[in-house]
Amino acid sequence: MATKKKINFGDKSSLIVLIALIILLGLLEPAFATVNNAINILQQVTVVAILALGVNIVIFTGGIDISVGAVVALSGIVLGKIVVDAGLPMFVGIVLSLLVALFCGVFNGVMISKFKLQPMIATLAMQSMARGLALTIAGGKTISGYPESFLYLGQGNVFGTKIPVQIVLMIALFIIFHFIMRYRKFGRYIYAIGGNEEASRLSGINVDRYKILAYSISGLMAGVTSLVLVAKLNSAQPVAGLEYEMDAIASCVIGGSSLLGGQGSVWGTFIGAIIIVIIRNGLNLMGISSNLQKFVIGLVILLAVLADSFRNRKKLQ
Amino acid sequence: MKFKKIIALMLATLMMLSLVACGGGESTSDDSGSSEAEAVEPSADSDTEEVSSDAEEDSSATDGDIQIAYIVKALTDEFWEDMQAGAFAYAEEVGVEIDFQAPPKETDVEQQVNMVENAVVKGYDAIILSAADSKALIPAIITANEADIPVILVNDTIDMDELENSGGYVETYVGIDQYEAASLAGKHAAENIEDGKVAYLEGISGVQALQDRLDGFKDQVSDFEIVASQTANNDRNEGYNVTQNILSANPEVNVIWAVNAEMGQGAIQAIQQGGFENIAVYDFDAASDDIAAVQNGTLTGTVAQYPELQAEGAIQACLDILDGKELEAHTKTKAELITLDNVEEFIANKNN
Amino acid sequence: MSKKSKEYLLEMNDITVRFPGVLALDKVHFDMYPGEVHALLGENGAGKSTIMKALAGVNRHYEGEIIWKGEPIKAESIVEQNERGISIIFQEMNLLPNLTVAENIFFGRHPTDSMGMVLWDKMNNDARELLDSIGTNIREDALIKDLTVGAMQMVEIAKALSFESDLVIMDEPTSALTNKETENLFEVIEKLKQRDVGIVYISHRLEEIDLLADRITILRDGKYILTEKKENLSREDLISNMVGREIDDFYPRVEVEVGDIALKVENLNQELNGLKDISFFARAGETTGFYGLMGAGRTELMRAIYGADHYDSGDVYIWGEKTNIKSCEDGKNKGIAFLTEDRKTQGLILDFSISENISITNIDALISNFKINLKEEKERNQELVSKLQVKTPSIQQKTLNLSGGNQQKVVICKWLNSDSNIFIFDEPTRGIDVGAKTEIYSIINSLKEEGNAVIVVTSELPELLGVSDHIYVMSNGRISGEFDNDTLATANQKSVMRYATKEY
């Protein structure tokens, strides 16, 4: 049917943009189309992509989470405090820092579903609280010095290969999320809530529970992102993750997720994240000012959203 | 309608409470400061013993103490933490009260402007300022001038020509000469590296000090080939990504100059993880990560600018001005390049 | 005729309005004298609002002739009609909640000075005068959102008057008013009459018609029935003319052996929607019909039972067991299926395919090995879709693109897919063509035959009488009448309507 083509157009358009970018940059910059650079790009995308993965779930429900960047900083600092400053085992640090991130997400979810706060406002508050806590706990200091075994997560390669562990982690997470969103009740319900919250509720879906879950996952993914980031840089900084939420949201939107909810895919978001990183990477390689990078990324977001709104308009006709 | 009023009332109460709380905190810290100061350095009081005993009697009163607003760019990294510690230590030593403030992050220029304006309204005896922007703070400084509150710049200077043209002035700038300090690193690079191919990690644009650091290094290595010059916005992860990208396009790079420590650390991570060798990285600040990196050889040199000394200098400058002394336009403090040769010495000094 | 027509304030002749697939008005006549109250009566969907919307310029796609003060006009827009002196007070309020009363009254017509600056004092004073003239003490600077619904209605009236209208259309103006406010309104209407303003008064409340109307026009199924002076019509005449038609054999009702009581409600109260002391039961193997005029509280009652809204007190028993349903999830788990009145906003996820919409009520049944079995999903849903004869090329089609009747069938499929045994259908045939209606009735019958309890909420009397084995009538949030086994034979359009118009 003609309609089916329209539905998939969004995902395809981001893929087309990606391919066009790769061809263009490959022609313009010899260093771009190399295996090493490809690995670099995937390595640089892990942080944004894992973060976007969580935010995407929230966006599917028609919500938004702008607290994730700050939560990355907070859970990183918690990790540093526990492992480096308090000298407790790595395992304890990882579990507690993930719990802190999860808690931030649960808190967002409860505020939004039970107390009916607008997602933007609730997560804005969380953004400020988490950032403030991170700065306070850290006392403004960077915390470094982690065990080698942990740094492996952000710096090591899968043994015997040149494939970084963080890339494997990222791809594994994407496969798991793809499975959940496509083959699990959770995924169906999340899309349903984003598509029509009232109809979902009247169909017997516990909307509040699933919304809280969505925000919790977003928080948890911020925690995972934080682990990768700390391991990559061997340091946790209270100013880490500044404005990362914007990159994450942009990834989702470029990848075809609608901020109205109910639309988009896990793989679309992956492509969106790669597009953002590729633009930065390519312009870096060509030695073009990063101020211009911002402009270009803004432009791509705009085009993606325009495509989204055209699709919606067609749908209404 | 009623509900709104109640909310407004609650907010107002909350604000009052927080003001009271802040005020309380200040007066206690300043009590201890003043009594100790008088006990340690009675000679600092030029008045007779009678007066000083008077002062001791009503030591709970805050008037008579010198109150200084110490406004920096942020408290988000070690440099400012160290400066804060140095400032408090020296303030206690000389018996002044300082109120140390900073916006949440270095790019919150507007908030810093507000802080200066608030300090003028509150009527401090002097304002020490580390400007987050080389131009944006000028109106706030003029406001302080009009209120006859002396302004001392520390660590970060501003666009002096424009300040003068706008009719404002500062008493002095206390700090290292950013350009000269950066030259130390540049000179080291020029002397030790042949056939240099350099990549620059620029800082947040619009900050004079960062620009001076860039120029200071650049001018010493004029025969090096500039392979890339990119900003990484003073951020570690961005420093990492940008370095990684630069190195893929230009693997021949053998010198990197990062104008702050965060970007320098990001660059080191990218180099190590990319398996590159023989790249001399220089950065600025001598944060503890930097010192460790110098020790293990991943960082060739880092410029130490001794934030504690700057704080001491700034507070002393306030006292001098209030005593009616004239100061030089630039009160220079010590800057030093820390390399493998002097790193142990540096650590030893710092621990003292 | 020609002599008389000069006196008319308004004449509407042969007004026809078509909606997609429906003839909403069929050559309807309506006229007005200056200074009279003319009541417009008819069942839900008779076309009362439709003709008035045409007159007020809300819907300009009408055919026919409108003569205003002797001149033929074309009603193109609300603004134009306002300027001519025709204003309408909408059933659904049209005020902006965050603006003041005065701003709402003069919205889009703020008095300004030569610089284009709003003259706030003048505007507030003018508003004050208007509000005083209708005897209300609502403050002109109050925000709309802080007012009661009754006060908003008064603001709507003041707004209508601000156009210095010669004709004011009031569509169910008292449905949200308290008794005191209703009295106020009647006084205002009296004053308007003295100023020679004509009032079109649409209401279901026959007492009000008795009190106010000078003449009455009755519509039925989009057709003009009659216009008479009030004195010439008894209440019996009114009702029989409103309902009119005979029941045909359109409803293939089947008799099934009646089973246990599936749902019993005792003394349910809900202040929010004014539900008072509601008790009823519904048995397996029976269709229990609920009738009521607009605003009687039928949908609200069903929502409360299903768990979509909270109720304040009362007991609900399901299959004899007392239950405490707190959410829709509870309601569904207790075996209730709730087919909402509004398919598009409450029944379907329009972006989902037919198949996905059907699965949503029972995904657990499709899960094997930790994943939704997409193949099984397709087969199962295809079977349902074929059984209910949903017309679609594929079950992967988005429900957005289906016709109303097919959308309704998908909603039914969705609930057949659940493990429910109490089916609440809220307006199951609204906006559906005749063919699909019959199909839906036969689905209701087969549900009955399978031993489920079926509740049908409807605004259509023939439908009510045609499908129900047991009837409850609601009015003003209460059960105002019941027809059970013994009395069902006495249920006809008149007797039901009498209960439905009962005043509390």
Tab-separated table of C-alpha atoms in Angstrom, chain A:
chain	number	residue	atom	x	y	z
A	1	MET	CA	0.000	0.000	0.000
A	2	ALA	CA	0.968	3.569	-0.572
A	3	THR	CA	0.530	4.300	3.110
A	4	LYS	CA	3.154	1.777	4.085
A	5	LYS	CA	5.805	3.569	2.140
A	6	LYS	CA	5.000	6.778	3.926
A	7	ILE	CA	5.309	5.135	7.322
A	8	ASN	CA	8.835	3.968	6.712
A	9	PHE	CA	9.918	7.109	4.972
A	10	GLY	CA	11.259	8.641	8.169
A	11	ASP	CA	13.666	5.864	8.956
A	12	LYS	CA	14.766	5.680	5.369
A	13	SER	CA	15.331	9.415	5.100
A	14	SER	CA	17.789	9.373	7.986
A	15	LEU	CA	19.561	6.418	6.416
A	16	ILE	CA	19.761	8.289	3.121
A	17	VAL	CA	21.209	11.330	4.894
A	18	LEU	CA	23.767	9.110	6.582
A	19	ILE	CA	24.848	7.474	3.341
A	20	ALA	CA	25.013	10.827	1.581
A	21	LEU	CA	27.153	12.226	4.383
A	22	ILE	CA	29.505	9.268	4.254
A	23	ILE	CA	29.940	9.601	0.488
A	24	LEU	CA	30.377	13.357	0.669
A	25	LEU	CA	32.906	13.298	3.486
A	26	GLY	CA	34.701	10.361	1.912
A	27	LEU	CA	35.184	12.373	-1.259
A	28	LEU	CA	36.235	15.543	0.528
A	29	GLU	CA	38.570	14.073	3.110
A	30	PRO	CA	40.909	11.127	2.427
A	31	ALA	CA	41.317	10.330	6.130
A	32	PHE	CA	37.567	9.903	6.538
A	33	ALA	CA	36.914	6.620	4.793
A	34	THR	CA	39.406	4.505	6.687
A	35	VAL	CA	38.888	1.564	9.019
A	36	ASN	CA	40.522	3.419	11.869
A	37	ASN	CA	38.274	6.393	11.440
A	38	ALA	CA	35.248	4.127	11.300
A	39	ILE	CA	36.262	2.669	14.644
A	40	ASN	CA	36.879	6.184	15.944
A	41	ILE	CA	33.403	7.218	14.910
A	42	LEU	CA	31.798	4.223	16.571
A	43	GLN	CA	33.850	4.904	19.677
A	44	GLN	CA	32.793	8.524	19.715
A	45	VAL	CA	29.172	7.602	19.199
A	46	THR	CA	28.895	5.244	22.165
A	47	VAL	CA	28.260	7.964	24.724
A	48	VAL	CA	25.619	9.783	22.707
A	49	ALA	CA	24.025	6.606	21.420
A	50	ILE	CA	23.612	4.823	24.742
A	51	LEU	CA	22.221	7.985	26.259
A	52	ALA	CA	19.861	8.450	23.319
A	53	LEU	CA	18.698	4.855	23.637
A	54	GLY	CA	17.179	5.618	27.025
A	55	VAL	CA	15.846	9.029	26.115
A	56	ASN	CA	14.263	7.465	23.047
A	57	ILE	CA	12.023	5.241	25.169
A	58	VAL	CA	10.735	8.340	26.922
A	59	ILE	CA	10.217	10.105	23.609
A	60	PHE	CA	8.240	7.097	22.327
A	61	THR	CA	5.766	7.699	25.171
A	62	GLY	CA	5.399	11.306	24.067
A	63	GLY	CA	7.541	12.622	26.917
A	64	ILE	CA	10.997	14.126	27.116
A	65	ASP	CA	13.939	13.750	29.470
A	66	ILE	CA	16.403	16.618	29.642
A	67	SER	CA	17.957	15.506	32.906
A	68	VAL	CA	20.154	12.748	31.471
A	69	GLY	CA	23.295	14.843	30.936
A	70	ALA	CA	23.321	15.886	34.565
A	71	VAL	CA	22.524	12.351	35.699
A	72	VAL	CA	25.596	11.159	33.765
A	73	ALA	CA	27.693	13.565	35.824
A	74	LEU	CA	26.062	12.625	39.124
A	75	SER	CA	26.386	8.886	38.743
A	76	GLY	CA	29.976	9.289	37.550
A	77	ILE	CA	30.840	11.301	40.638
A	78	VAL	CA	29.128	8.729	42.861
A	79	LEU	CA	31.271	6.056	41.204
A	80	GLY	CA	34.421	8.093	41.752
A	81	LYS	CA	33.623	8.863	45.374
A	82	ILE	CA	32.962	5.219	46.173
A	83	VAL	CA	35.782	3.616	44.242
A	84	VAL	CA	38.572	6.183	44.305
A	85	ASP	CA	37.924	8.251	47.413
A	86	ALA	CA	36.362	5.606	49.674
A	87	GLY	CA	38.386	2.736	48.213
A	88	LEU	CA	35.445	0.335	48.068
A	89	PRO	CA	35.382	-2.459	45.471
A	90	MET	CA	34.663	-1.531	41.869
A	91	PHE	CA	31.605	-3.728	41.867
A	92	VAL	CA	29.997	-1.742	44.701
A	93	GLY	CA	30.736	1.502	42.901
A	94	ILE	CA	29.173	0.332	39.655
A	95	VAL	CA	26.029	-0.975	41.340
A	96	LEU	CA	25.546	2.132	43.462
A	97	SER	CA	26.173	4.573	40.647
A	98	LEU	CA	23.689	2.711	38.442
A	99	LEU	CA	21.212	2.757	41.317
A	100	VAL	CA	21.603	6.511	41.712
A	101	ALA	CA	20.937	6.982	37.991
A	102	LEU	CA	17.974	4.629	38.169
A	103	PHE	CA	16.607	6.499	41.138
A	104	CYS	CA	16.782	9.808	39.258
A	105	GLY	CA	14.746	8.205	36.472
A	106	VAL	CA	12.188	6.702	38.849
A	107	PHE	CA	11.842	10.084	40.520
A	108	ASN	CA	11.212	11.757	37.159
A	109	GLY	CA	8.682	9.090	36.254
A	110	VAL	CA	6.765	9.391	39.491
A	111	MET	CA	6.654	13.170	39.263
A	112	ILE	CA	5.373	12.975	35.723
A	113	SER	CA	2.862	10.148	35.998
A	114	LYS	CA	1.599	10.408	39.553
A	115	PHE	CA	1.896	14.132	40.136
A	116	LYS	CA	1.110	15.062	36.543
A	117	LEU	CA	4.055	17.414	36.118
A	118	GLN	CA	4.966	18.262	32.566
A	119	PRO	CA	7.921	16.103	31.498
A	120	MET	CA	9.958	19.123	30.451
A	121	ILE	CA	9.530	20.770	33.831
A	122	ALA	CA	10.045	17.691	35.968
A	123	THR	CA	13.229	16.720	34.152
A	124	LEU	CA	14.450	20.311	34.083
A	125	ALA	CA	14.216	20.279	37.859
A	126	MET	CA	16.056	16.962	37.965
A	127	GLN	CA	18.723	18.323	35.636
A	128	SER	CA	19.439	21.144	38.027
A	129	MET	CA	19.266	18.972	41.138
A	130	ALA	CA	21.527	16.264	39.741
A	131	ARG	CA	24.078	18.760	38.473
A	132	GLY	CA	24.047	20.599	41.779
A	133	LEU	CA	24.531	17.376	43.719
A	134	ALA	CA	27.346	16.272	41.419
A	135	LEU	CA	29.186	19.563	41.910
A	136	THR	CA	28.591	19.545	45.653
A	137	ILE	CA	29.650	15.952	46.227
A	138	ALA	CA	32.710	16.341	44.031
A	139	GLY	CA	33.596	19.687	45.536
A	140	GLY	CA	34.323	20.829	42.014
A	141	LYS	CA	37.095	18.259	41.637
A	142	THR	CA	37.725	15.697	38.982
A	143	ILE	CA	38.038	12.195	40.398
A	144	SER	CA	40.502	9.927	38.627
A	145	GLY	CA	42.360	6.688	39.207
A	146	TYR	CA	40.288	3.603	38.502
A	147	PRO	CA	41.346	-0.036	38.323
A	148	GLU	CA	42.612	-1.235	34.953
A	149	SER	CA	39.900	-3.873	34.811
A	150	PHE	CA	37.275	-1.134	34.819
A	151	LEU	CA	39.010	1.087	32.300
A	152	TYR	CA	38.822	-1.886	29.932
A	153	LEU	CA	35.136	-1.020	29.483
A	154	GLY	CA	35.970	2.332	27.940
A	155	GLN	CA	39.460	1.800	26.552
A	156	GLY	CA	40.060	-1.887	25.906
A	157	ASN	CA	39.536	-4.008	22.839
A	158	VAL	CA	37.756	-7.310	22.693
A	159	PHE	CA	40.678	-9.684	23.108
A	160	GLY	CA	42.494	-10.619	19.973
A	161	THR	CA	40.730	-7.961	17.881
A	162	LYS	CA	40.854	-4.247	17.293
A	163	ILE	CA	37.210	-3.833	18.282
A	164	PRO	CA	36.730	-1.623	21.322
A	165	VAL	CA	34.671	-3.116	24.142
A	166	GLN	CA	32.463	-0.043	24.405
A	167	ILE	CA	31.301	-0.537	20.827
A	168	VAL	CA	30.346	-4.122	21.562
A	169	LEU	CA	28.461	-2.964	24.641
A	170	MET	CA	26.629	-0.320	22.646
A	171	ILE	CA	25.615	-2.703	19.882
A	172	ALA	CA	24.510	-5.315	22.410
A	173	LEU	CA	22.331	-2.724	24.132
A	174	PHE	CA	20.795	-1.700	20.837
A	175	ILE	CA	19.996	-5.301	19.949
A	176	ILE	CA	18.394	-5.855	23.356
A	177	PHE	CA	16.337	-2.687	23.071
A	178	HIS	CA	15.313	-3.514	19.556
A	179	PHE	CA	14.086	-6.885	20.758
A	180	ILE	CA	12.221	-5.349	23.693
A	181	MET	CA	10.556	-2.676	21.620
A	182	ARG	CA	9.531	-5.077	18.897
A	183	TYR	CA	8.854	-8.350	20.609
A	184	ARG	CA	7.933	-7.558	24.175
A	185	LYS	CA	4.725	-6.321	25.719
A	186	PHE	CA	6.689	-3.416	27.153
A	187	GLY	CA	7.538	-2.143	23.689
A	188	ARG	CA	3.995	-2.426	22.416
A	189	TYR	CA	2.653	-0.579	25.425
A	190	ILE	CA	5.224	2.183	25.194
A	191	TYR	CA	4.352	2.866	21.555
A	192	ALA	CA	0.658	2.597	22.383
A	193	ILE	CA	0.925	5.165	25.161
A	194	GLY	CA	2.759	7.533	22.867
A	195	GLY	CA	0.219	6.949	20.116
A	196	ASN	CA	-2.820	7.620	22.266
A	197	GLU	CA	-2.441	7.759	26.003
A	198	GLU	CA	-6.134	7.906	26.801
A	199	ALA	CA	-7.029	5.023	24.515
A	200	SER	CA	-4.190	3.009	26.033
A	201	ARG	CA	-5.456	3.653	29.529
A	202	LEU	CA	-8.985	2.720	28.520
A	203	SER	CA	-7.635	-0.488	26.983
A	204	GLY	CA	-6.497	-1.500	30.447
A	205	ILE	CA	-2.836	-0.525	30.168
A	206	ASN	CA	-1.399	0.768	33.411
A	207	VAL	CA	-0.097	3.934	31.817
A	208	ASP	CA	1.484	5.307	34.977
A	209	ARG	CA	3.519	2.167	35.536
A	210	TYR	CA	4.868	2.126	31.993
A	211	LYS	CA	5.711	5.794	32.043
A	212	ILE	CA	7.634	5.382	35.273
A	213	LEU	CA	9.434	2.430	33.675
A	214	ALA	CA	10.296	4.517	30.625
A	215	TYR	CA	11.857	7.299	32.680
A	216	SER	CA	13.611	4.742	34.869
A	217	ILE	CA	15.203	3.178	31.821
A	218	SER	CA	16.257	6.604	30.626
A	219	GLY	CA	17.905	7.220	33.996
A	220	LEU	CA	19.546	3.810	34.005
A	221	MET	CA	20.970	4.339	30.524
A	222	ALA	CA	22.414	7.638	31.732
A	223	GLY	CA	24.131	5.562	34.410
A	224	VAL	CA	25.516	3.130	31.837
A	225	THR	CA	26.664	6.065	29.715
A	226	SER	CA	28.410	7.435	32.751
A	227	LEU	CA	30.309	4.164	33.298
A	228	VAL	CA	31.510	4.181	29.708
A	229	LEU	CA	32.487	7.839	29.901
A	230	VAL	CA	34.395	7.462	33.159
A	231	ALA	CA	36.181	4.384	31.879
A	232	LYS	CA	37.007	6.109	28.612
A	233	LEU	CA	38.499	9.191	30.233
A	234	ASN	CA	39.684	7.542	33.436
A	235	SER	CA	38.022	10.351	35.312
A	236	ALA	CA	34.675	11.506	36.592
A	237	GLN	CA	33.980	15.205	36.404
A	238	PRO	CA	31.042	17.076	37.883
A	239	VAL	CA	30.783	19.071	34.662
A	240	ALA	CA	30.653	15.960	32.491
A	241	GLY	CA	27.688	15.451	30.210
A	242	LEU	CA	26.875	19.115	29.868
A	243	GLU	CA	24.165	19.496	27.217
A	244	TYR	CA	24.502	15.815	26.260
A	245	GLU	CA	20.719	15.557	26.562
A	246	MET	CA	20.488	17.827	23.552
A	247	ASP	CA	22.653	15.476	21.485
A	248	ALA	CA	20.550	12.556	22.690
A	249	ILE	CA	17.252	14.204	21.824
A	250	ALA	CA	18.657	15.346	18.492
A	251	SER	CA	19.696	11.750	17.717
A	252	CYS	CA	16.159	10.545	18.344
A	253	VAL	CA	14.595	13.271	16.246
A	254	ILE	CA	17.024	12.894	13.367
A	255	GLY	CA	16.403	9.148	13.548
A	256	GLY	CA	12.700	9.646	12.946
A	257	SER	CA	11.214	9.715	16.448
A	258	SER	CA	8.359	12.138	16.821
A	259	LEU	CA	8.311	14.274	19.928
A	260	LEU	CA	4.553	13.736	19.924
A	261	GLY	CA	5.277	10.115	20.744
A	262	GLY	CA	4.339	6.772	19.272
A	263	GLN	CA	6.740	6.949	16.359
A	264	GLY	CA	10.334	6.081	15.714
A	265	SER	CA	12.606	3.122	16.082
A	266	VAL	CA	15.619	2.014	18.035
A	267	TRP	CA	17.741	1.704	14.903
A	268	GLY	CA	16.636	5.085	13.647
A	269	THR	CA	18.047	6.600	16.802
A	270	PHE	CA	21.323	4.767	16.288
A	271	ILE	CA	21.555	6.267	12.816
A	272	GLY	CA	20.664	9.672	14.234
A	273	ALA	CA	23.476	9.464	16.761
A	274	ILE	CA	25.935	8.401	14.095
A	275	ILE	CA	24.905	11.297	11.878
A	276	ILE	CA	25.668	13.781	14.652
A	277	VAL	CA	29.034	12.250	15.405
A	278	ILE	CA	29.962	11.936	11.731
A	279	ILE	CA	29.303	15.600	11.143
A	280	ARG	CA	31.619	16.497	14.033
A	281	ASN	CA	34.213	13.971	12.961
A	282	GLY	CA	34.183	14.983	9.323
A	283	LEU	CA	34.406	18.691	10.020
A	284	ASN	CA	37.212	18.059	12.536
A	285	LEU	CA	39.122	16.102	9.941
A	286	MET	CA	38.758	18.892	7.464
A	287	GLY	CA	39.850	21.375	10.094
A	288	ILE	CA	36.618	23.343	10.061
A	289	SER	CA	35.780	25.352	13.161
A	290	SER	CA	33.578	23.664	15.704
A	291	ASN	CA	31.388	26.731	15.804
A	292	LEU	CA	30.293	25.794	12.326
A	293	GLN	CA	29.686	22.211	13.441
A	294	LYS	CA	26.982	23.454	15.742
A	295	PHE	CA	25.354	25.252	12.847
A	296	VAL	CA	25.433	22.177	10.637
A	297	ILE	CA	23.981	19.933	13.345
A	298	GLY	CA	21.239	22.473	13.948
A	299	LEU	CA	20.478	22.415	10.263
A	300	VAL	CA	20.232	18.631	10.198
A	301	ILE	CA	17.884	18.636	13.199
A	302	LEU	CA	15.733	21.180	11.445
A	303	LEU	CA	15.557	19.082	8.292
A	304	ALA	CA	14.711	15.978	10.286
A	305	VAL	CA	11.910	17.713	12.157
A	306	LEU	CA	10.582	19.198	8.951
A	307	ALA	CA	10.474	15.728	7.422
A	308	ASP	CA	8.622	14.580	10.536
A	309	SER	CA	6.050	17.331	10.278
A	310	PHE	CA	5.510	16.721	6.576
A	311	ARG	CA	4.849	13.100	7.355
A	312	ASN	CA	2.334	14.080	10.014
A	313	ARG	CA	0.641	16.499	7.713
A	314	LYS	CA	0.285	13.863	5.035
A	315	LYS	CA	-1.189	11.578	7.625
A	316	LEU	CA	-3.860	14.094	8.525
A	317	GLN	CA	-4.989	14.521	4.967
